[in-house]
């Protein structure tokens, strides 16, 4: 059997985005950008690549968008090495070369700093990683960072907030940074299903990093054991609900777009808490 060259692998991966996965991936990527106004003319976006399937696909999508965009914007493909094992770093570099992604790798010592933290090390790690990404992107003159969270992350976050956090909230498609003036976080994979990302990777015979964390390299995510268990539980719950309600995922997603405040006991807006009794007798 004739061996496929790296260039052929890259071309096949690119073509599949516009043909086989034109609707599920490319269409939902561009739809999210338009729907949530994630890009504007003159933006310089730092596409944050961890080495997993989601962020690697996001890199290719941005690369294709940049080729065909009707307005000018710039893209930087950045990889932060927080202390990867040599094998993991090598895999990221290999895949970046395979997909023709011109990544810029910068170093940090995050894994080393959180190694001995007993209380919420994963939360601290995530915050530190985000801060380093913002800082490096800002040094590159970027005004936005793009993260690879997808549709399934959104609906799972909604349910986890309700079931384990006693609150109604969602993972927003974009956010202004509170610590880095003029910077914004965007999530252009917001409408793309995880199964479609997996299908794209399998179709193109691509093998991506399963986990960026040095201490849990064989896991499916970098959450701590408790959060991994909760997310796994929520995934299973959604699959169970789908058996009797095939549209349950869409309903969960849409639920935070259809909040009726007149039927809510209390809600927060910024730092202010509003209660229905505040003006109940005024009506």
PDB file of C-alpha atoms in Angstrom:
ATOM      1  CA  UNK A   1       0.000   0.000   0.000  1.00  0.00           C
ATOM      2  CA  UNK A   2       1.389   3.380  -1.023  1.00  0.00           C
ATOM      3  CA  UNK A   3       2.295   5.630   1.909  1.00  0.00           C
ATOM      4  CA  UNK A   4       0.444   8.942   2.127  1.00  0.00           C
ATOM      5  CA  UNK A   5       2.679  12.010   2.354  1.00  0.00           C
ATOM      6  CA  UNK A   6       2.293  14.688   5.007  1.00  0.00           C
ATOM      7  CA  UNK A   7       1.116  17.145   2.383  1.00  0.00           C
ATOM      8  CA  UNK A   8      -1.597  14.722   1.247  1.00  0.00           C
ATOM      9  CA  UNK A   9      -2.760  14.239   4.845  1.00  0.00           C
ATOM     10  CA  UNK A  10      -3.075  18.005   5.252  1.00  0.00           C
ATOM     11  CA  UNK A  11      -4.921  18.472   1.951  1.00  0.00           C
ATOM     12  CA  UNK A  12      -7.333  15.632   2.797  1.00  0.00           C
ATOM     13  CA  UNK A  13      -8.039  17.153   6.221  1.00  0.00           C
ATOM     14  CA  UNK A  14      -8.713  20.540   4.643  1.00  0.00           C
ATOM     15  CA  UNK A  15     -10.924  19.175   1.865  1.00  0.00           C
ATOM     16  CA  UNK A  16     -12.971  17.160   4.324  1.00  0.00           C
ATOM     17  CA  UNK A  17     -13.936  20.349   6.150  1.00  0.00           C
ATOM     18  CA  UNK A  18     -15.569  21.725   2.999  1.00  0.00           C
ATOM     19  CA  UNK A  19     -17.021  18.453   1.708  1.00  0.00           C
ATOM     20  CA  UNK A  20     -17.754  15.570   4.074  1.00  0.00           C
ATOM     21  CA  UNK A  21     -18.062  17.816   7.170  1.00  0.00           C
ATOM     22  CA  UNK A  22     -19.250  20.973   5.388  1.00  0.00           C
ATOM     23  CA  UNK A  23     -22.440  21.248   7.436  1.00  0.00           C
ATOM     24  CA  UNK A  24     -21.541  19.683  10.773  1.00  0.00           C
ATOM     25  CA  UNK A  25     -18.184  21.409  11.237  1.00  0.00           C
ATOM     26  CA  UNK A  26     -17.449  24.183   8.745  1.00  0.00           C
ATOM     27  CA  UNK A  27     -21.055  25.394   8.640  1.00  0.00           C
ATOM     28  CA  UNK A  28     -21.423  25.465  12.423  1.00  0.00           C
ATOM     29  CA  UNK A  29     -18.035  27.159  12.815  1.00  0.00           C
ATOM     30  CA  UNK A  30     -18.958  30.031  10.508  1.00  0.00           C
ATOM     31  CA  UNK A  31     -22.483  30.150  11.958  1.00  0.00           C
ATOM     32  CA  UNK A  32     -21.118  30.674  15.481  1.00  0.00           C
ATOM     33  CA  UNK A  33     -18.804  33.433  14.281  1.00  0.00           C
ATOM     34  CA  UNK A  34     -21.706  35.245  12.605  1.00  0.00           C
ATOM     35  CA  UNK A  35     -24.340  34.551  15.261  1.00  0.00           C
ATOM     36  CA  UNK A  36     -22.237  35.707  18.210  1.00  0.00           C
ATOM     37  CA  UNK A  37     -20.167  38.309  16.293  1.00  0.00           C
ATOM     38  CA  UNK A  38     -16.886  36.685  17.277  1.00  0.00           C
ATOM     39  CA  UNK A  39     -14.704  38.294  14.595  1.00  0.00           C
ATOM     40  CA  UNK A  40     -14.366  41.818  13.250  1.00  0.00           C
ATOM     41  CA  UNK A  41     -12.247  43.418  10.587  1.00  0.00           C
ATOM     42  CA  UNK A  42      -8.734  44.098  11.824  1.00  0.00           C
ATOM     43  CA  UNK A  43      -8.823  41.547  14.667  1.00  0.00           C
ATOM     44  CA  UNK A  44      -5.648  39.704  15.548  1.00  0.00           C
ATOM     45  CA  UNK A  45      -6.656  36.381  17.083  1.00  0.00           C
ATOM     46  CA  UNK A  46      -4.463  34.062  19.121  1.00  0.00           C
ATOM     47  CA  UNK A  47      -5.743  30.550  18.427  1.00  0.00           C
ATOM     48  CA  UNK A  48      -4.812  28.604  21.554  1.00  0.00           C
ATOM     49  CA  UNK A  49      -3.763  25.046  20.747  1.00  0.00           C
ATOM     50  CA  UNK A  50      -3.332  22.519  23.551  1.00  0.00           C
ATOM     51  CA  UNK A  51      -2.707  19.555  21.262  1.00  0.00           C
ATOM     52  CA  UNK A  52      -6.095  17.890  21.606  1.00  0.00           C
ATOM     53  CA  UNK A  53      -8.577  17.203  18.803  1.00  0.00           C
ATOM     54  CA  UNK A  54     -10.714  20.264  19.554  1.00  0.00           C
ATOM     55  CA  UNK A  55      -8.001  22.911  19.443  1.00  0.00           C
ATOM     56  CA  UNK A  56      -6.176  21.300  16.519  1.00  0.00           C
ATOM     57  CA  UNK A  57      -9.377  21.306  14.488  1.00  0.00           C
ATOM     58  CA  UNK A  58      -9.987  24.908  15.520  1.00  0.00           C
ATOM     59  CA  UNK A  59      -6.548  25.779  14.164  1.00  0.00           C
ATOM     60  CA  UNK A  60      -7.406  24.290  10.758  1.00  0.00           C
ATOM     61  CA  UNK A  61     -10.788  26.027  10.716  1.00  0.00           C
ATOM     62  CA  UNK A  62      -9.191  29.407  11.391  1.00  0.00           C
ATOM     63  CA  UNK A  63      -6.597  28.731   8.735  1.00  0.00           C
ATOM     64  CA  UNK A  64      -9.315  27.979   6.181  1.00  0.00           C
ATOM     65  CA  UNK A  65     -11.380  30.968   7.282  1.00  0.00           C
ATOM     66  CA  UNK A  66      -8.364  33.242   6.899  1.00  0.00           C
ATOM     67  CA  UNK A  67      -7.915  32.010   3.312  1.00  0.00           C
ATOM     68  CA  UNK A  68     -11.511  32.705   2.319  1.00  0.00           C
ATOM     69  CA  UNK A  69     -12.545  35.613   4.573  1.00  0.00           C
ATOM     70  CA  UNK A  70     -14.235  38.624   3.001  1.00  0.00           C
ATOM     71  CA  UNK A  71     -12.574  40.970   5.500  1.00  0.00           C
ATOM     72  CA  UNK A  72      -8.970  41.146   6.728  1.00  0.00           C
ATOM     73  CA  UNK A  73      -7.916  39.776  10.098  1.00  0.00           C
ATOM     74  CA  UNK A  74      -4.785  38.141  11.467  1.00  0.00           C
ATOM     75  CA  UNK A  75      -4.234  34.800  13.181  1.00  0.00           C
ATOM     76  CA  UNK A  76      -1.477  33.596  15.489  1.00  0.00           C
ATOM     77  CA  UNK A  77      -1.370  29.914  16.420  1.00  0.00           C
ATOM     78  CA  UNK A  78       0.046  29.623  19.918  1.00  0.00           C
ATOM     79  CA  UNK A  79       0.924  26.622  22.063  1.00  0.00           C
ATOM     80  CA  UNK A  80       1.791  27.057  25.697  1.00  0.00           C
ATOM     81  CA  UNK A  81       4.042  24.358  27.134  1.00  0.00           C
ATOM     82  CA  UNK A  82       3.220  24.313  30.859  1.00  0.00           C
ATOM     83  CA  UNK A  83       5.593  21.396  31.431  1.00  0.00           C
ATOM     84  CA  UNK A  84       4.542  18.716  28.961  1.00  0.00           C
ATOM     85  CA  UNK A  85       6.323  15.391  28.911  1.00  0.00           C
ATOM     86  CA  UNK A  86       8.749  15.173  25.962  1.00  0.00           C
ATOM     87  CA  UNK A  87       6.456  12.649  24.243  1.00  0.00           C
ATOM     88  CA  UNK A  88       3.413  14.921  24.503  1.00  0.00           C
ATOM     89  CA  UNK A  89       5.294  17.961  23.240  1.00  0.00           C
ATOM     90  CA  UNK A  90       6.666  15.930  20.357  1.00  0.00           C
ATOM     91  CA  UNK A  91       3.155  14.745  19.427  1.00  0.00           C
ATOM     92  CA  UNK A  92       1.877  18.338  19.368  1.00  0.00           C
ATOM     93  CA  UNK A  93       4.762  19.433  17.153  1.00  0.00           C
ATOM     94  CA  UNK A  94       4.259  16.438  14.863  1.00  0.00           C
ATOM     95  CA  UNK A  95       0.552  17.148  14.379  1.00  0.00           C
ATOM     96  CA  UNK A  96       1.144  20.861  13.850  1.00  0.00           C
ATOM     97  CA  UNK A  97       3.631  20.029  11.096  1.00  0.00           C
ATOM     98  CA  UNK A  98       1.312  17.389   9.642  1.00  0.00           C
ATOM     99  CA  UNK A  99      -1.566  19.890   9.435  1.00  0.00           C
ATOM    100  CA  UNK A 100       0.666  22.750   8.293  1.00  0.00           C
ATOM    101  CA  UNK A 101      -0.160  24.871  11.337  1.00  0.00           C
ATOM    102  CA  UNK A 102       2.603  27.441  11.996  1.00  0.00           C
ATOM    103  CA  UNK A 103       2.467  27.215  15.782  1.00  0.00           C
ATOM    104  CA  UNK A 104       4.489  29.366  18.136  1.00  0.00           C
ATOM    105  CA  UNK A 105       5.414  27.509  21.327  1.00  0.00           C
ATOM    106  CA  UNK A 106       6.183  29.376  24.516  1.00  0.00           C
ATOM    107  CA  UNK A 107       7.257  27.996  27.864  1.00  0.00           C
ATOM    108  CA  UNK A 108       5.788  28.269  31.342  1.00  0.00           C
ATOM    109  CA  UNK A 109       6.335  26.401  34.605  1.00  0.00           C
ATOM    110  CA  UNK A 110       2.678  25.997  35.586  1.00  0.00           C
ATOM    111  CA  UNK A 111       2.776  22.237  36.172  1.00  0.00           C
ATOM    112  CA  UNK A 112       5.777  22.686  38.449  1.00  0.00           C
ATOM    113  CA  UNK A 113       4.038  25.445  40.424  1.00  0.00           C
ATOM    114  CA  UNK A 114       0.812  23.532  41.025  1.00  0.00           C
ATOM    115  CA  UNK A 115       2.362  20.089  41.613  1.00  0.00           C
ATOM    116  CA  UNK A 116       2.280  20.351  45.408  1.00  0.00           C
ATOM    117  CA  UNK A 117      -1.005  22.231  45.677  1.00  0.00           C
ATOM    118  CA  UNK A 118      -3.505  20.028  47.506  1.00  0.00           C
ATOM    119  CA  UNK A 119      -6.663  22.173  47.330  1.00  0.00           C
ATOM    120  CA  UNK A 120      -8.142  22.644  43.828  1.00  0.00           C
ATOM    121  CA  UNK A 121      -4.866  22.295  41.864  1.00  0.00           C
ATOM    122  CA  UNK A 122      -6.776  21.896  38.579  1.00  0.00           C
ATOM    123  CA  UNK A 123      -8.733  25.107  39.162  1.00  0.00           C
ATOM    124  CA  UNK A 124      -5.520  26.985  39.892  1.00  0.00           C
ATOM    125  CA  UNK A 125      -3.813  25.400  36.888  1.00  0.00           C
ATOM    126  CA  UNK A 126      -6.663  26.435  34.586  1.00  0.00           C
ATOM    127  CA  UNK A 127      -6.581  30.032  35.835  1.00  0.00           C
ATOM    128  CA  UNK A 128      -2.828  30.236  35.450  1.00  0.00           C
ATOM    129  CA  UNK A 129      -2.952  28.757  31.951  1.00  0.00           C
ATOM    130  CA  UNK A 130      -5.596  31.276  30.914  1.00  0.00           C
ATOM    131  CA  UNK A 131      -3.535  34.135  32.312  1.00  0.00           C
ATOM    132  CA  UNK A 132      -0.390  33.005  30.485  1.00  0.00           C
ATOM    133  CA  UNK A 133      -2.311  32.686  27.219  1.00  0.00           C
ATOM    134  CA  UNK A 134      -3.749  36.186  27.568  1.00  0.00           C
ATOM    135  CA  UNK A 135      -0.347  37.619  28.422  1.00  0.00           C
ATOM    136  CA  UNK A 136       1.492  35.984  25.531  1.00  0.00           C
ATOM    137  CA  UNK A 137      -1.289  36.835  23.074  1.00  0.00           C
ATOM    138  CA  UNK A 138      -1.152  40.445  24.199  1.00  0.00           C
ATOM    139  CA  UNK A 139       2.612  40.493  23.620  1.00  0.00           C
ATOM    140  CA  UNK A 140       1.917  39.351  20.048  1.00  0.00           C
ATOM    141  CA  UNK A 141      -0.443  42.280  19.562  1.00  0.00           C
ATOM    142  CA  UNK A 142      -3.585  40.141  19.654  1.00  0.00           C
ATOM    143  CA  UNK A 143      -6.894  41.473  20.904  1.00  0.00           C
ATOM    144  CA  UNK A 144      -8.610  38.081  21.156  1.00  0.00           C
ATOM    145  CA  UNK A 145      -7.817  34.537  22.245  1.00  0.00           C
ATOM    146  CA  UNK A 146      -9.799  31.618  20.818  1.00  0.00           C
ATOM    147  CA  UNK A 147     -10.469  28.477  22.875  1.00  0.00           C
ATOM    148  CA  UNK A 148     -11.759  25.157  21.564  1.00  0.00           C
ATOM    149  CA  UNK A 149     -14.802  24.504  23.772  1.00  0.00           C
ATOM    150  CA  UNK A 150     -17.626  22.866  21.808  1.00  0.00           C
ATOM    151  CA  UNK A 151     -21.403  22.369  21.963  1.00  0.00           C
ATOM    152  CA  UNK A 152     -21.217  19.372  24.293  1.00  0.00           C
ATOM    153  CA  UNK A 153     -19.038  21.347  26.729  1.00  0.00           C
ATOM    154  CA  UNK A 154     -21.753  24.003  26.801  1.00  0.00           C
ATOM    155  CA  UNK A 155     -24.702  21.748  27.577  1.00  0.00           C
ATOM    156  CA  UNK A 156     -22.718  19.738  30.118  1.00  0.00           C
ATOM    157  CA  UNK A 157     -21.687  22.969  31.859  1.00  0.00           C
ATOM    158  CA  UNK A 158     -25.316  24.084  32.050  1.00  0.00           C
ATOM    159  CA  UNK A 159     -26.397  20.821  33.697  1.00  0.00           C
ATOM    160  CA  UNK A 160     -23.378  20.658  36.012  1.00  0.00           C
ATOM    161  CA  UNK A 161     -24.158  24.160  37.234  1.00  0.00           C
ATOM    162  CA  UNK A 162     -27.742  23.201  38.024  1.00  0.00           C
ATOM    163  CA  UNK A 163     -27.110  19.754  39.497  1.00  0.00           C
ATOM    164  CA  UNK A 164     -23.896  20.419  41.412  1.00  0.00           C
ATOM    165  CA  UNK A 165     -23.630  24.200  41.725  1.00  0.00           C
ATOM    166  CA  UNK A 166     -27.274  25.121  42.422  1.00  0.00           C
ATOM    167  CA  UNK A 167     -27.153  27.850  39.781  1.00  0.00           C
ATOM    168  CA  UNK A 168     -28.276  28.513  36.245  1.00  0.00           C
ATOM    169  CA  UNK A 169     -25.391  29.615  34.072  1.00  0.00           C
ATOM    170  CA  UNK A 170     -23.758  28.780  30.774  1.00  0.00           C
ATOM    171  CA  UNK A 171     -20.376  28.824  29.081  1.00  0.00           C
ATOM    172  CA  UNK A 172     -20.520  32.079  27.105  1.00  0.00           C
ATOM    173  CA  UNK A 173     -19.502  32.253  23.415  1.00  0.00           C
ATOM    174  CA  UNK A 174     -17.379  35.308  24.178  1.00  0.00           C
ATOM    175  CA  UNK A 175     -16.183  37.250  27.209  1.00  0.00           C
ATOM    176  CA  UNK A 176     -14.312  40.478  27.856  1.00  0.00           C
ATOM    177  CA  UNK A 177     -11.227  39.870  29.978  1.00  0.00           C
ATOM    178  CA  UNK A 178     -11.394  41.429  33.434  1.00  0.00           C
ATOM    179  CA  UNK A 179      -7.608  41.354  33.950  1.00  0.00           C
ATOM    180  CA  UNK A 180      -6.258  42.171  30.486  1.00  0.00           C
ATOM    181  CA  UNK A 181      -7.587  45.438  29.129  1.00  0.00           C
ATOM    182  CA  UNK A 182      -8.820  45.296  25.565  1.00  0.00           C
ATOM    183  CA  UNK A 183      -8.631  41.504  25.391  1.00  0.00           C
ATOM    184  CA  UNK A 184     -11.525  39.188  24.640  1.00  0.00           C
ATOM    185  CA  UNK A 185     -12.041  35.418  24.795  1.00  0.00           C
ATOM    186  CA  UNK A 186     -14.010  33.774  21.976  1.00  0.00           C
ATOM    187  CA  UNK A 187     -15.297  30.212  21.507  1.00  0.00           C
ATOM    188  CA  UNK A 188     -15.850  29.663  17.761  1.00  0.00           C
ATOM    189  CA  UNK A 189     -16.449  25.888  18.188  1.00  0.00           C
ATOM    190  CA  UNK A 190     -19.549  26.722  20.246  1.00  0.00           C
ATOM    191  CA  UNK A 191     -22.022  25.059  17.855  1.00  0.00           C
ATOM    192  CA  UNK A 192     -19.902  22.046  16.837  1.00  0.00           C
ATOM    193  CA  UNK A 193     -20.742  18.633  18.295  1.00  0.00           C
ATOM    194  CA  UNK A 194     -17.984  16.566  19.893  1.00  0.00           C
ATOM    195  CA  UNK A 195     -18.974  13.461  17.910  1.00  0.00           C
ATOM    196  CA  UNK A 196     -18.384  15.386  14.676  1.00  0.00           C
ATOM    197  CA  UNK A 197     -14.931  16.458  15.866  1.00  0.00           C
ATOM    198  CA  UNK A 198     -14.094  12.820  16.629  1.00  0.00           C
ATOM    199  CA  UNK A 199     -15.464  11.759  13.247  1.00  0.00           C
ATOM    200  CA  UNK A 200     -13.257  14.311  11.452  1.00  0.00           C
ATOM    201  CA  UNK A 201     -10.164  13.107  13.309  1.00  0.00           C
ATOM    202  CA  UNK A 202     -10.981   9.441  12.601  1.00  0.00           C
ATOM    203  CA  UNK A 203     -11.801  10.085   8.948  1.00  0.00           C
ATOM    204  CA  UNK A 204      -8.384  11.670   8.473  1.00  0.00           C
ATOM    205  CA  UNK A 205      -6.557   9.076  10.623  1.00  0.00           C
ATOM    206  CA  UNK A 206      -5.299  11.764  12.978  1.00  0.00           C
ATOM    207  CA  UNK A 207      -4.055  10.926  16.471  1.00  0.00           C
ATOM    208  CA  UNK A 208      -4.194  13.828  18.890  1.00  0.00           C
ATOM    209  CA  UNK A 209      -3.136  14.351  22.486  1.00  0.00           C
ATOM    210  CA  UNK A 210      -5.780  12.988  24.869  1.00  0.00           C
ATOM    211  CA  UNK A 211      -4.831  15.207  27.768  1.00  0.00           C
ATOM    212  CA  UNK A 212      -2.540  18.185  28.202  1.00  0.00           C
ATOM    213  CA  UNK A 213      -2.034  17.546  31.912  1.00  0.00           C
ATOM    214  CA  UNK A 214       1.274  16.108  33.002  1.00  0.00           C
ATOM    215  CA  UNK A 215      -0.243  14.248  35.938  1.00  0.00           C
ATOM    216  CA  UNK A 216      -3.241  12.690  34.191  1.00  0.00           C
ATOM    217  CA  UNK A 217      -1.855  12.005  30.728  1.00  0.00           C
ATOM    218  CA  UNK A 218      -4.178   9.088  30.084  1.00  0.00           C
ATOM    219  CA  UNK A 219      -7.385  10.853  31.035  1.00  0.00           C
ATOM    220  CA  UNK A 220      -9.987  12.375  28.731  1.00  0.00           C
ATOM    221  CA  UNK A 221      -9.858  15.826  30.290  1.00  0.00           C
ATOM    222  CA  UNK A 222      -7.769  17.865  32.687  1.00  0.00           C
ATOM    223  CA  UNK A 223     -10.407  18.223  35.374  1.00  0.00           C
ATOM    224  CA  UNK A 224      -9.701  16.763  38.787  1.00  0.00           C
ATOM    225  CA  UNK A 225     -11.118  13.349  39.669  1.00  0.00           C
ATOM    226  CA  UNK A 226     -14.258  14.830  41.232  1.00  0.00           C
ATOM    227  CA  UNK A 227     -15.073  17.005  38.225  1.00  0.00           C
ATOM    228  CA  UNK A 228     -14.229  14.206  35.790  1.00  0.00           C
ATOM    229  CA  UNK A 229     -16.697  12.006  37.628  1.00  0.00           C
ATOM    230  CA  UNK A 230     -19.383  14.723  37.557  1.00  0.00           C
ATOM    231  CA  UNK A 231     -18.899  15.439  33.859  1.00  0.00           C
ATOM    232  CA  UNK A 232     -18.971  11.722  33.077  1.00  0.00           C
ATOM    233  CA  UNK A 233     -22.162  11.408  35.106  1.00  0.00           C
ATOM    234  CA  UNK A 234     -23.766  14.300  33.234  1.00  0.00           C
ATOM    235  CA  UNK A 235     -22.750  12.810  29.882  1.00  0.00           C
ATOM    236  CA  UNK A 236     -24.403   9.540  30.873  1.00  0.00           C
ATOM    237  CA  UNK A 237     -27.525  11.371  32.070  1.00  0.00           C
ATOM    238  CA  UNK A 238     -27.862  13.171  28.734  1.00  0.00           C
ATOM    239  CA  UNK A 239     -27.536   9.895  26.839  1.00  0.00           C
ATOM    240  CA  UNK A 240     -30.233   8.330  29.024  1.00  0.00           C
ATOM    241  CA  UNK A 241     -32.583  11.269  28.466  1.00  0.00           C
ATOM    242  CA  UNK A 242     -32.021  11.087  24.700  1.00  0.00           C
ATOM    243  CA  UNK A 243     -33.607   7.636  24.638  1.00  0.00           C
ATOM    244  CA  UNK A 244     -37.026   9.150  25.353  1.00  0.00           C
ATOM    245  CA  UNK A 245     -36.361  12.716  24.185  1.00  0.00           C
ATOM    246  CA  UNK A 246     -34.113  12.871  21.093  1.00  0.00           C
ATOM    247  CA  UNK A 247     -34.114  16.682  21.225  1.00  0.00           C
ATOM    248  CA  UNK A 248     -32.975  16.953  24.835  1.00  0.00           C
ATOM    249  CA  UNK A 249     -29.532  18.360  23.963  1.00  0.00           C
ATOM    250  CA  UNK A 250     -31.029  21.140  21.871  1.00  0.00           C
ATOM    251  CA  UNK A 251     -33.522  21.921  24.638  1.00  0.00           C
ATOM    252  CA  UNK A 252     -30.755  22.169  27.248  1.00  0.00           C
ATOM    253  CA  UNK A 253     -28.757  24.477  24.968  1.00  0.00           C
ATOM    254  CA  UNK A 254     -31.765  26.678  24.174  1.00  0.00           C
ATOM    255  CA  UNK A 255     -32.932  26.839  27.807  1.00  0.00           C
ATOM    256  CA  UNK A 256     -30.423  29.584  28.631  1.00  0.00           C
ATOM    257  CA  UNK A 257     -31.614  31.593  25.624  1.00  0.00           C
ATOM    258  CA  UNK A 258     -35.228  31.511  26.810  1.00  0.00           C
ATOM    259  CA  UNK A 259     -34.996  32.565  30.456  1.00  0.00           C
ATOM    260  CA  UNK A 260     -38.239  34.203  31.625  1.00  0.00           C
ATOM    261  CA  UNK A 261     -37.213  36.455  34.507  1.00  0.00           C
ATOM    262  CA  UNK A 262     -40.819  36.962  35.601  1.00  0.00           C
ATOM    263  CA  UNK A 263     -40.932  33.286  36.599  1.00  0.00           C
ATOM    264  CA  UNK A 264     -37.560  33.212  38.375  1.00  0.00           C
ATOM    265  CA  UNK A 265     -37.336  33.460  42.180  1.00  0.00           C
ATOM    266  CA  UNK A 266     -34.049  35.355  42.117  1.00  0.00           C
ATOM    267  CA  UNK A 267     -31.218  36.196  39.751  1.00  0.00           C
ATOM    268  CA  UNK A 268     -27.892  38.004  39.779  1.00  0.00           C
ATOM    269  CA  UNK A 269     -26.847  40.729  37.393  1.00  0.00           C
ATOM    270  CA  UNK A 270     -23.238  41.671  37.948  1.00  0.00           C
ATOM    271  CA  UNK A 271     -22.824  41.941  41.712  1.00  0.00           C
ATOM    272  CA  UNK A 272     -26.472  42.774  42.321  1.00  0.00           C
ATOM    273  CA  UNK A 273     -28.978  40.143  43.415  1.00  0.00           C
ATOM    274  CA  UNK A 274     -32.604  40.621  42.431  1.00  0.00           C
ATOM    275  CA  UNK A 275     -35.485  38.831  44.166  1.00  0.00           C
ATOM    276  CA  UNK A 276     -39.051  38.567  42.915  1.00  0.00           C
ATOM    277  CA  UNK A 277     -40.319  39.959  46.241  1.00  0.00           C
ATOM    278  CA  UNK A 278     -38.384  43.207  45.723  1.00  0.00           C
ATOM    279  CA  UNK A 279     -41.146  44.656  43.591  1.00  0.00           C
ATOM    280  CA  UNK A 280     -43.851  42.024  43.954  1.00  0.00           C
ATOM    281  CA  UNK A 281     -46.372  44.338  45.664  1.00  0.00           C
ATOM    282  CA  UNK A 282     -45.636  47.210  43.285  1.00  0.00           C
ATOM    283  CA  UNK A 283     -47.271  45.434  40.376  1.00  0.00           C
TER     284      UNK A 283
END
